[in-house]
Amino acid sequence: MAATAANRRVILKDYVEGYPQEEHMELLPATEVPLRLTSDDPPGSVLVRNLYLSCDPYMRPKMSRPVRASYTAAFVPGSVITGYGVARVVDSADPRLSPGDLVWGITGWEDYSVVKPPVTAFLSKISHGADGGVPLSYYTGILGMPGLTAYVGFHEICAPKAGETVFVSAASGAVGQLVGQFARLAGCRVVGSAGSAEKVELLKTKFGFHDAFNYKEEPDLAAALARCFPEGIDIYFENVGGAMLDAVLLNMRVHGRIAVCGLISQYNLKDGEKDAVRNLFAVIAKRLKLQGFIEPDHKHLYPKYEEWVLPYIRDGTIAYVEDVAEGLENAPKALIGLFHGRNVGKQLVRIAADDE
Amino acid sequence: MAATAANRRVILKDYVEGYPQEEHMELLPATEVPLRLTSDDPPGSVLVRNLYLSCDPYMRPKMSRPVRASYTAAFVPGSVITGYGVARVVDSADPRLSPGDLVWGITGWEDYSVVKPPVTAFLSKISHGADGGVPLSYYTGILGMPGLTAYVGFHEICAPKAGETVFVSAASGAVGQLVGQFARLAGCRVVGSAGSAEKVELLKTKFGFHDAFNYKEEPDLAAALARCFPEGIDIYFENVGGAMLDAVLLNMRVHGRIAVCGLISQYNLKDGEKDAVRNLFAVIAKRLKLQGFIEPDHKHLYPKYEEWVLPYIRDGTIAYVEDVAEGLENAPKALIGLFHGRNVGKQLVRIAADDE
């Protein structure tokens, strides 16, 4: 093994207002880094080779100048961007991880990362992995944060009952495509919205949504929902916010539940420009529950989720579509594309081969 | 007993847009009505003499032209206004009620009402009543719908823990004054907002709020809340909506709960003019739960609530302030006053003496 390797890094150059552009990020020229931990690294650190990086909507709020506490600290201009990924352990001072182990969790947008203790707060060992018949990249999605997000949001927050109606926005995305399929498996009638004819087709064919519509082609979202849900919506899995939420509120049924997972339509708007939500009287009139949640609060459910979902992946009951960009140099563009709906399915970036 | 009596009625003349005015309602000239049930009344009806009528914010949405299903049907122009009240049974074809019994529940804005079956869906017998040391009028408030509303919203929806912080808007109203006192009894730190110096004083002295502010005198509601809650708000009891909700969202703590009871600031605005709520990202960032509720869904908890609250009323632990208008002819003005904050405490109308 070489004593050093070339390490490229993607940093955030400055805080972003509005839509992120490629010039907000920068791929720094490679530097040589040691291929083992050094005395500079805190005791208990782990050195990993990053293989896949995940592009997730929650990363956008972290790119804004921090004005108030959020659930996740803002990125630091000049520092490497961090996010979910899949990696291979190169050197470990944590007894629970050994060189060669595959892990998923929070890592850096760079070829090699030193993950500082408490390492298990950031990284989970992959027990199934590439040789379990499941692509390793799935640990950025269906077997990672988005998968547990979909499971917790749908099953724990919304408590679905067979026969109920479910609406999912951003339904072809990493989380949405799973919620749709979980809903179908739960015996619900599920409808999704997406932003292109291609995605709508994917919802109806590949993911088994009972119906779907292209929100960009609907002059009246409330009317589109009324058409798809003549009896109203029992469960809304909220990924977009803004005008869609306002339209959904008018179409909810009594005692409906809304899992508030993401508000991607709002992330690139400045504070004073956020879309107005005006139909909140429906929350009383229909006795609705809206509940926000984030995956890290529910980590303890991961083993239960993994055990439940793996057989469905292996036997093809649940389909999963990824949009894979190649190379660290294309990571910024891939992340930016999320906010324009350019991805079809889960957006991730492959920065090294599985066996590298 | 006279065979007939004079009956006056208040009707809604036409649907209301904006703030209700006295001309939207009309006190009809008295007509003679029989003082017993007749063959025109459905079997199982009950004839009552109304004693107290309640003015409640939820009545305003019922005055609007119905555009969509609400939790409660709109009033019918030309028909008598209905609402909560306290009454004495005059004649009964329901075996559970006898002449002389006192009842509270849904009745009409008129001297005498025939309550049609299923009577027990509308009226509850008062077992404690005037001779139990508790004013009969309290069954329009602390011992009626507003009381159970405060109890359910605070204890069931918000699940308070001692030491948590609680904010109540419209805090001197029928529901708000109770939530504040329930919060104090639960060991919480509670702050209220109201619309006059007199009401703010009442909150701090009579009702034992730890702090209070006049929202009309605060140029920046979010700053006022940050001042009162330097560590943030665990529980918000929502009575007003609009700008207050938007400010509260910025000040909630992680895992906060919002019981959505009323949105009185929005009831007199037309559909397109409702205040914009823009800070909903806080729902995710802070993993908030917002839950709408209405008292009729929780009727089964009334006996538990009554048993809990009666000793506190009798020993003075819980204070209760009413604003009593005199005479059916003043009922429209009293109801209208609610929407301008003219009432101090629970607004009701006495239309006959307790022993009438």
XYZ file of C-alpha atoms in Angstrom, chain B residues 121-266:
146
model
C -75.966 14.482 21.260
C -76.703 18.145 21.927
C -77.528 18.509 25.623
C -75.872 17.257 28.802
C -77.637 17.256 32.153
C -76.017 19.460 34.768
C -75.555 17.388 37.893
C -73.840 20.017 40.031
C -75.600 23.151 38.855
C -76.565 26.276 40.658
C -76.862 24.591 44.049
C -73.404 23.047 43.823
C -71.674 26.275 44.656
C -70.736 26.924 41.046
C -72.457 29.584 38.958
C -74.696 28.076 36.328
C -73.157 30.347 33.687
C -69.871 28.461 34.070
C -71.400 25.721 31.920
C -70.885 28.035 28.946
C -67.202 28.226 29.854
C -64.971 26.522 32.350
C -67.513 23.707 32.870
C -68.566 23.601 29.233
C -67.053 23.486 25.785
C -64.232 26.010 26.399
C -63.178 24.197 29.571
C -62.940 20.806 27.944
C -61.235 22.467 24.962
C -58.523 23.904 27.200
C -58.099 20.611 29.035
C -57.914 18.410 25.949
C -55.692 20.804 24.016
C -53.240 21.276 26.825
C -53.173 17.932 28.601
C -53.999 15.498 25.794
C -52.532 17.175 22.702
C -49.492 18.847 24.283
C -48.600 16.291 26.972
C -46.866 18.880 29.192
C -44.028 18.074 31.534
C -43.155 20.083 34.634
C -40.528 22.693 33.869
C -41.554 23.164 30.257
C -42.358 26.575 28.810
C -45.849 27.360 27.521
C -47.106 30.230 25.412
C -50.819 31.030 25.117
C -52.247 33.586 22.695
C -55.630 35.244 23.275
C -54.716 34.352 26.815
C -57.463 36.183 28.684
C -60.237 34.596 26.631
C -62.499 31.763 27.673
C -59.982 29.073 26.750
C -56.706 30.969 27.168
C -57.244 31.936 30.816
C -57.788 28.268 31.639
C -54.800 26.982 29.674
C -52.587 29.423 31.529
C -53.799 28.182 34.889
C -53.659 24.513 33.879
C -50.058 25.112 32.759
C -49.128 26.689 36.071
C -50.731 23.758 37.919
C -48.679 21.396 35.731
C -45.478 23.065 36.886
C -44.822 24.853 33.605
C -43.624 28.402 33.061
C -46.423 30.128 31.162
C -46.566 33.394 29.245
C -49.643 34.873 27.581
C -50.416 37.528 25.012
C -53.514 39.680 24.932
C -54.684 42.906 23.292
C -54.853 45.499 26.066
C -52.999 46.629 29.171
C -56.017 45.652 31.273
C -55.954 42.101 29.941
C -52.196 41.797 30.380
C -52.614 42.862 33.984
C -55.355 40.285 34.462
C -53.071 37.572 33.121
C -50.294 38.422 35.537
C -52.436 38.970 38.612
C -55.699 37.059 38.460
C -54.574 34.115 36.330
C -51.009 33.712 37.552
C -49.208 33.802 34.220
C -45.485 34.201 34.866
C -45.298 36.894 32.194
C -47.547 38.491 29.592
C -47.419 41.063 26.807
C -49.764 43.217 24.742
C -49.271 42.041 21.164
C -50.632 45.332 19.813
C -47.723 47.195 21.360
C -44.986 44.908 20.103
C -43.445 46.025 16.804
C -41.756 42.625 16.422
C -43.661 39.641 17.767
C -40.723 37.266 17.276
C -38.534 39.583 19.356
C -41.201 39.808 22.074
C -41.334 36.032 22.262
C -37.543 35.752 22.303
C -37.518 38.191 25.217
C -40.138 36.184 27.160
C -38.662 32.813 26.221
C -34.866 33.089 26.060
C -34.667 29.284 25.917
C -37.592 28.900 23.532
C -41.141 27.593 23.729
C -41.972 23.935 24.391
C -45.750 24.248 24.048
C -47.807 26.757 22.125
C -51.563 26.868 22.639
C -52.701 28.468 19.389
C -55.803 30.613 19.505
C -55.018 33.307 16.946
C -52.919 32.195 13.946
C -51.418 34.431 11.264
C -48.479 36.622 12.218
C -48.413 35.276 15.772
C -48.008 31.709 14.557
C -45.223 32.757 12.203
C -43.393 34.445 15.089
C -43.942 31.482 17.397
C -42.480 29.048 14.855
C -39.185 30.933 15.042
C -39.162 30.591 18.831
C -40.167 26.983 19.321
C -37.779 24.510 20.905
C -36.858 21.129 19.488
C -39.720 18.634 19.878
C -42.197 21.402 20.656
C -45.934 20.876 20.422
C -48.553 23.246 19.076
C -52.211 22.631 19.892
C -54.147 24.379 17.137
C -57.368 25.413 18.822
C -58.391 28.579 17.008
C -57.219 31.139 14.464
C -59.332 34.104 15.467
C -57.084 36.606 13.681
C -58.031 34.942 10.381
